[in-house]
Amino acid sequence: MRYENVKGTKDFNPEEMEKRQYIIDVIRKTFEEFGFVEIDTPCLEKWEILSKKGTGGEGILEETYKFEDKSKALIGLRYDLTVPLARFVAMNKKLPLPFKRYQIGKVWRYGDVSKGRLREFLQADIDIVGAESILADAEVLACASFALRKLKIDFLIRINSRKVLNSIMKKVGIKNEFVNDVLRSIDKLDKISEDEVKKELFSKGFSRDVIENIFEMIKSNPNELKVDGIDELNKLSEYLKLFDVKNFKIDFSLARGLDYYTGPIFEIVSKNKNIGSIAGGGRYDNLIELFSSEKIPATGISLGIERIFEILSDYPKKKRIFVALSNEDVFEDAIKIVKMLREKFYVDYDLKGRKLSKQMEYANARKFSIVIIVGKRDLENKEVTVRDMESGEEKKIKIENLESFLEGYLELV
Amino acid sequence: MRYENVKGTKDFNPEEMEKRQYIIDVIRKTFEEFGFVEIDTPCLEKWEILSKKGTGGEGILEETYKFEDKSKALIGLRYDLTVPLARFVAMNKKLPLPFKRYQIGKVWRYGDVSKGRLREFLQADIDIVGAESILADAEVLACASFALRKLKIDFLIRINSRKVLNSIMKKVGIKNEFVNDVLRSIDKLDKISEDEVKKELFSKGFSRDVIENIFEMIKSNPNELKVDGIDELNKLSEYLKLFDVKNFKIDFSLARGLDYYTGPIFEIVSKNKNIGSIAGGGRYDNLIELFSSEKIPATGISLGIERIFEILSDYPKKKRIFVALSNEDVFEDAIKIVKMLREKFYVDYDLKGRKLSKQMEYANARKFSIVIIVGKRDLENKEVTVRDMESGEEKKIKIENLESFLEGYLELV
């Protein structure tokens, strides 16, 4: 019998995890530098919370994993980290505001997996709760930018505003109740062609005239379009420049799928690889109110770790050391060396009592950077042989100098 | 309306997450030092994998979250990280063995939540796949011990062997098919009294004589009990001493609930707090064979992060800096200082344009270690005021010296 993963989920092997963990470490560090603090919320949320009107919207609820537990409680796997944050804020009324939190965790969406999208994937979110100033939107964008910059990813930030889009809708005569429907179609512009989006809107019952009007406006020059929300976008641009973030452009065709956005919206795309957005977010001033009795403004961005993983090709690899035994007699001395080195380095040794040649094969297959060979004669001279596995060079080193030798050596390689 | 978490799940606030992340960091680092490499497997597994005969056993399957996805595929949330590892190994036939992997992730069990147990909880596992030597069991125990030692937790390792328990069962005349049933009752000895366990066994249909015999043997002196598996336990003791692990004892009453153990089993308990085991594991030489056609021995241990979290009271706190603005005029200069300091420190500032006194209140509520006050007159002298929030002391520092001052200062506090 052949076993396999649940469709849309995947295993990460050690090499992949080293890369993934590197990405997470860089992102986490940047989040902390920007003063964000971490929370964790459960993967399981009550269905009544995930499905509350005004959260993700119908589209996303169709994709949400939903089940009854043994007590018949209706439960869902979270589809993002924002709705759980809104619940968290509502349940913790005494948080000093603004509350700047980050969270890194898996979310689940039962969507199409054909385009390399996963159904279980990792998000890294920062959000600022309780600040109505556009400065907060700039802060989250600057933070996300810095993280991606540290990862040496070449990216472009696309910026728009739900206020602008709503004004456009109003101008072309779309009724409020259909606005989200139109925006969900426009949001597909990065995946399907303009013509296909137009066809979709037509099939949704909008007239050709209205559709052409919409497209004319979303393609107009940011400096010329006179609608609500434009001032906020200009303010956002100013703040971004103040933070040395320059690679952004205002793009009225950006819509973002989720229903809860109210102000600026943003998306970050890779310049080198066409794999959809690597981050997305925006201002959602009404979401927390759904759970709390208070109106609390909020804005945030979510980095898609899976997409960043796909883009990133180069990252620093960990250097690992293998201690090989020339024969069983040196076992206790070898363990002493292993114990000593583990205080500073990543150290492994043979657990199977194999011959030296087999140990070298194993160390090679596991891509250890350095093998330390512990031999009986060397031990008499209080030394060991250190082999660089890439160059094949070997050196005898006194055991008392081994630690400092390796420190210098591993810094050099 | 009041909102709440799914029963048995909990939010971790920033203070709690800082502690939790500290625990994870220490554990992860120790795992890496011992040469373990990380993998990640999905939270969702096919039900056929989780429920395969010989994996967790009936008790645990009753506690497993199980549901159909939209394609009617039967899916479960993983109840441990060991069964997914077995599937992973079976699906990756070319792994160089021994394969030493670690994984840190959430698992789910729909169990009793009354004793502070959660239904969604975090485990940190190390396992060695492909090494039959007891040295591998010692290696995982040594690694877990070192991690707990670094966390300054006072603990005791309890060790037993399924081989020993099976021999005892054979000696007292328990048939093979009832052995797991008896072991599951014995496993409760750390939670309920000896009398209650005896009653449970009696109600399961075992005779008083047999029950008394079992208890006599599991309470006997390790040096006197002559059964299979004793030699392995002695070997394990020797290896542990070689690794400077001394705080362990052989305890024949330890059983461990999971069905898949075959050799040495172990459990780590806190010496200071009576909250059940903080780690548990053992050898499971037949589990991987269930998924693979090959027989591949394995051993491992799982650290319960939630329990360690409960025990740990002291850990190093992060030092955060808040940049306060005396008034709006200094905004751009303040942002420059924020940008400069964020290269090295955790830095936040006011996003609401509040008065200085309100900013100080906020910095106080969020427990920042240091506030840097940017004032107009100070700026003319190219300096800022640095306030230690604990002592209340203030100092004027030249901006060009600010970074190095803070480096020295934060090291001192």
Short mmCIF file of C-alpha atoms in Angstrom, two decimals, chain A residues 1 3-6 9-14 17 20-21 28-29 32-46 48-49 52 61-71 75 77-78 87-88 91 96-100 106 108 110 119-120 128 130-133 135-136 139 239 242-244 290-291 318 320 331-332 335 339 342-352 354 362 365-366, chain B residues 1 3-6 9-14 17 20-21 28-29 32-46 48-49 52 61-71 75 77-78 87-88 91 96-100 106 108 110 119-120 128 130-133 135-136 139 239 242-244 290-291 318 320 331-332 335 339 342-352 354 362 365-366:
data_model
loop_
_atom_site.label_atom_id
_atom_site.label_comp_id
_atom_site.label_asym_id
_atom_site.label_seq_id
_atom_site.Cartn_x
_atom_site.Cartn_y
_atom_site.Cartn_z
CA MET A 1 0.00 0.00 0.00
CA TYR A 3 0.68 6.26 1.66
CA GLU A 4 0.32 9.91 0.87
CA ASN A 5 -0.36 13.31 2.36
CA VAL A 6 -3.79 14.87 2.52
CA THR A 9 -0.65 19.58 2.33
CA LYS A 10 3.04 18.76 2.18
CA ASP A 11 5.97 17.53 4.22
CA PHE A 12 9.05 19.70 4.54
CA ASN A 13 12.28 17.72 4.62
CA PRO A 14 15.31 18.88 6.66
CA MET A 17 12.92 23.21 6.88
CA ARG A 20 11.82 27.77 6.01
CA GLN A 21 13.19 28.33 9.51
CA ARG A 28 10.38 37.27 13.38
CA LYS A 29 13.46 39.35 14.15
CA GLU A 32 10.40 42.40 16.94
CA GLU A 33 12.67 45.25 15.81
CA PHE A 34 9.56 47.14 14.77
CA GLY A 35 8.12 46.70 18.26
CA PHE A 36 5.54 44.06 17.41
CA VAL A 37 4.93 41.47 20.14
CA GLU A 38 3.83 37.90 19.57
CA ILE A 39 0.56 36.22 20.42
CA ASP A 40 -0.68 32.75 19.61
CA THR A 41 -4.30 31.83 19.05
CA PRO A 42 -5.65 28.33 18.52
CA CYS A 43 -5.94 26.70 15.10
CA LEU A 44 -9.48 25.73 16.10
CA GLU A 45 -12.08 28.50 16.33
CA LYS A 46 -15.80 28.31 16.93
CA GLU A 48 -19.82 31.26 14.87
CA ILE A 49 -16.67 33.38 15.07
CA LYS A 52 -19.71 36.06 11.55
CA LEU A 61 -16.32 30.41 4.21
CA GLU A 62 -16.92 27.98 1.37
CA GLU A 63 -13.22 27.16 1.59
CA THR A 64 -13.15 26.78 5.37
CA TYR A 65 -12.69 23.38 7.02
CA LYS A 66 -15.69 22.88 9.29
CA PHE A 67 -16.71 20.00 11.53
CA GLU A 68 -18.50 18.99 14.70
CA ASP A 69 -16.42 17.84 17.65
CA LYS A 70 -17.59 15.06 19.98
CA SER A 71 -19.73 17.49 21.95
CA ILE A 75 -15.71 24.18 14.84
CA LEU A 77 -9.91 25.60 11.17
CA ARG A 78 -8.90 29.28 10.97
CA ARG A 87 -11.74 37.94 18.76
CA PHE A 88 -8.62 38.16 20.94
CA MET A 91 -11.79 39.30 24.77
CA PRO A 96 -2.81 49.15 25.97
CA LEU A 97 -3.62 50.57 22.52
CA PRO A 98 -2.20 50.71 19.93
CA PHE A 99 -1.65 46.97 20.23
CA LYS A 100 1.05 45.84 17.81
CA LYS A 106 -0.70 27.78 9.85
CA TRP A 108 -6.30 26.29 6.15
CA TYR A 110 -9.92 24.20 0.95
CA ARG A 119 -4.55 24.02 1.56
CA GLU A 120 -2.48 24.10 4.75
CA ILE A 128 -1.74 47.38 14.60
CA GLY A 130 -6.21 50.96 17.85
CA ALA A 131 -4.47 53.47 15.58
CA GLU A 132 -6.58 55.31 13.00
CA SER A 133 -3.60 57.20 11.57
CA LEU A 135 1.09 56.21 9.86
CA ALA A 136 0.09 52.77 11.18
CA GLU A 139 4.43 51.13 9.72
CA TYR A 239 5.20 58.13 5.12
CA LEU A 242 10.13 58.66 5.16
CA PHE A 243 10.76 54.99 6.01
CA ASP A 244 12.99 54.58 2.92
CA LEU A 290 -18.18 42.81 15.16
CA PHE A 291 -16.90 41.04 18.27
CA LYS A 318 24.09 25.55 8.89
CA ARG A 320 27.31 20.54 11.00
CA PHE A 331 34.20 5.26 21.94
CA GLU A 332 34.48 6.93 25.33
CA ILE A 335 31.80 10.83 23.32
CA LYS A 339 29.94 16.44 24.59
CA ARG A 342 27.94 20.34 21.53
CA GLU A 343 28.18 23.35 23.77
CA LYS A 344 28.85 25.44 20.67
CA PHE A 345 28.33 23.43 17.50
CA TYR A 346 25.89 21.04 15.83
CA VAL A 347 27.47 17.67 16.39
CA ASP A 348 26.53 14.14 15.50
CA TYR A 349 28.32 10.77 15.64
CA ASP A 350 27.77 7.16 14.64
CA LEU A 351 25.03 5.27 16.47
CA LYS A 352 25.49 1.98 14.68
CA ARG A 354 29.94 1.04 11.72
CA TYR A 362 27.01 8.54 6.00
CA ALA A 365 25.20 11.66 2.45
CA ARG A 366 23.99 13.87 5.31
CA MET B 1 -22.58 38.65 22.99
CA TYR B 3 -17.03 35.26 22.59
CA GLU B 4 -14.79 32.51 23.75
CA ASN B 5 -12.20 30.00 22.65
CA VAL B 6 -13.00 26.45 21.65
CA THR B 9 -7.72 25.66 23.53
CA LYS B 10 -6.20 28.91 24.73
CA ASP B 11 -4.73 32.19 23.56
CA PHE B 12 -1.20 33.10 24.55
CA ASN B 13 -0.74 36.81 25.19
CA PRO B 14 2.56 38.60 24.41
CA MET B 17 4.44 34.02 24.09
CA ARG B 20 6.91 30.10 25.24
CA GLN B 21 9.24 31.27 22.48
CA ARG B 28 15.43 23.91 19.28
CA LYS B 29 19.04 24.95 19.85
CA GLU B 32 20.39 21.10 16.71
CA GLU B 33 23.50 20.75 18.90
CA PHE B 34 22.73 17.06 19.18
CA GLY B 35 22.67 16.80 15.37
CA PHE B 36 18.91 16.48 14.97
CA VAL B 37 17.50 18.14 11.85
CA GLU B 38 14.02 19.56 11.50
CA ILE B 39 11.10 18.36 9.42
CA ASP B 40 7.54 19.59 9.28
CA THR B 41 4.54 17.43 8.52
CA PRO B 42 0.96 18.65 8.06
CA CYS B 43 -1.50 18.97 10.93
CA LEU B 44 -3.99 17.13 8.73
CA GLU B 45 -3.41 13.44 8.10
CA LYS B 46 -5.54 10.88 6.34
CA GLU B 48 -6.38 5.66 7.41
CA ILE B 49 -2.89 6.65 8.53
CA LYS B 52 -3.82 2.10 11.26
CA LEU B 61 -8.33 7.24 18.39
CA GLU B 62 -11.38 7.95 20.50
CA GLU B 63 -9.74 11.27 21.34
CA THR B 64 -8.79 12.14 17.77
CA TYR B 65 -10.52 14.95 15.87
CA LYS B 66 -11.93 13.39 12.72
CA PHE B 67 -13.97 14.84 9.87
CA GLU B 68 -14.78 14.65 6.18
CA ASP B 69 -13.46 17.38 3.91
CA LYS B 70 -15.49 18.67 0.96
CA SER B 71 -14.31 15.79 -1.21
CA ILE B 75 -9.23 13.36 7.70
CA LEU B 77 -5.91 16.16 13.20
CA ARG B 78 -2.65 14.50 14.23
CA ARG B 87 4.57 7.86 7.32
CA PHE B 88 7.28 10.36 6.30
CA MET B 91 7.47 7.83 1.87
CA PRO B 96 20.46 8.24 5.06
CA LEU B 97 19.94 6.20 8.23
CA PRO B 98 20.06 6.76 11.15
CA PHE B 99 17.72 9.66 10.48
CA LYS B 100 17.70 12.04 13.44
CA LYS B 106 0.73 21.38 17.68
CA TRP B 108 -4.86 17.65 19.15
CA TYR B 110 -10.21 15.56 22.57
CA ARG B 119 -6.96 19.76 23.66
CA GLU B 120 -4.67 21.72 21.35
CA ILE B 128 16.18 8.49 15.80
CA GLY B 130 17.23 3.32 11.85
CA ALA B 131 19.40 2.63 14.90
CA GLU B 132 18.71 -0.52 16.90
CA SER B 133 21.42 0.25 19.49
CA LEU B 135 22.91 4.11 22.42
CA ALA B 136 20.18 5.82 20.37
CA GLU B 139 21.07 9.90 22.87
CA TYR B 239 25.28 5.20 28.46
CA LEU B 242 28.59 8.53 30.07
CA PHE B 243 26.50 11.50 28.91
CA ASP B 244 26.52 12.97 32.46
CA LEU B 290 3.27 -0.65 9.38
CA PHE B 291 3.69 1.93 6.61
CA LYS B 318 13.40 41.09 26.09
CA ARG B 320 12.25 47.06 24.38
CA PHE B 331 8.44 63.76 14.07
CA GLU B 332 10.92 63.36 11.21
CA ILE B 335 11.61 58.55 12.83
CA LYS B 339 15.07 53.68 11.89
CA ARG B 342 15.82 49.22 14.69
CA GLU B 343 18.91 47.75 13.11
CA LYS B 344 19.88 46.44 16.54
CA PHE B 345 17.06 46.89 19.06
CA TYR B 346 13.31 46.39 19.49
CA VAL B 347 11.94 49.86 18.97
CA ASP B 348 8.46 51.34 18.97
CA TYR B 349 7.05 54.87 18.91
CA ASP B 350 3.74 56.67 19.14
CA LEU B 351 1.31 56.14 16.27
CA LYS B 352 -1.43 58.37 17.62
CA ARG B 354 -0.45 61.87 21.66
CA TYR B 362 1.57 53.94 27.21
CA ALA B 365 1.70 50.03 30.39
CA ARG B 366 3.55 48.12 27.69
#
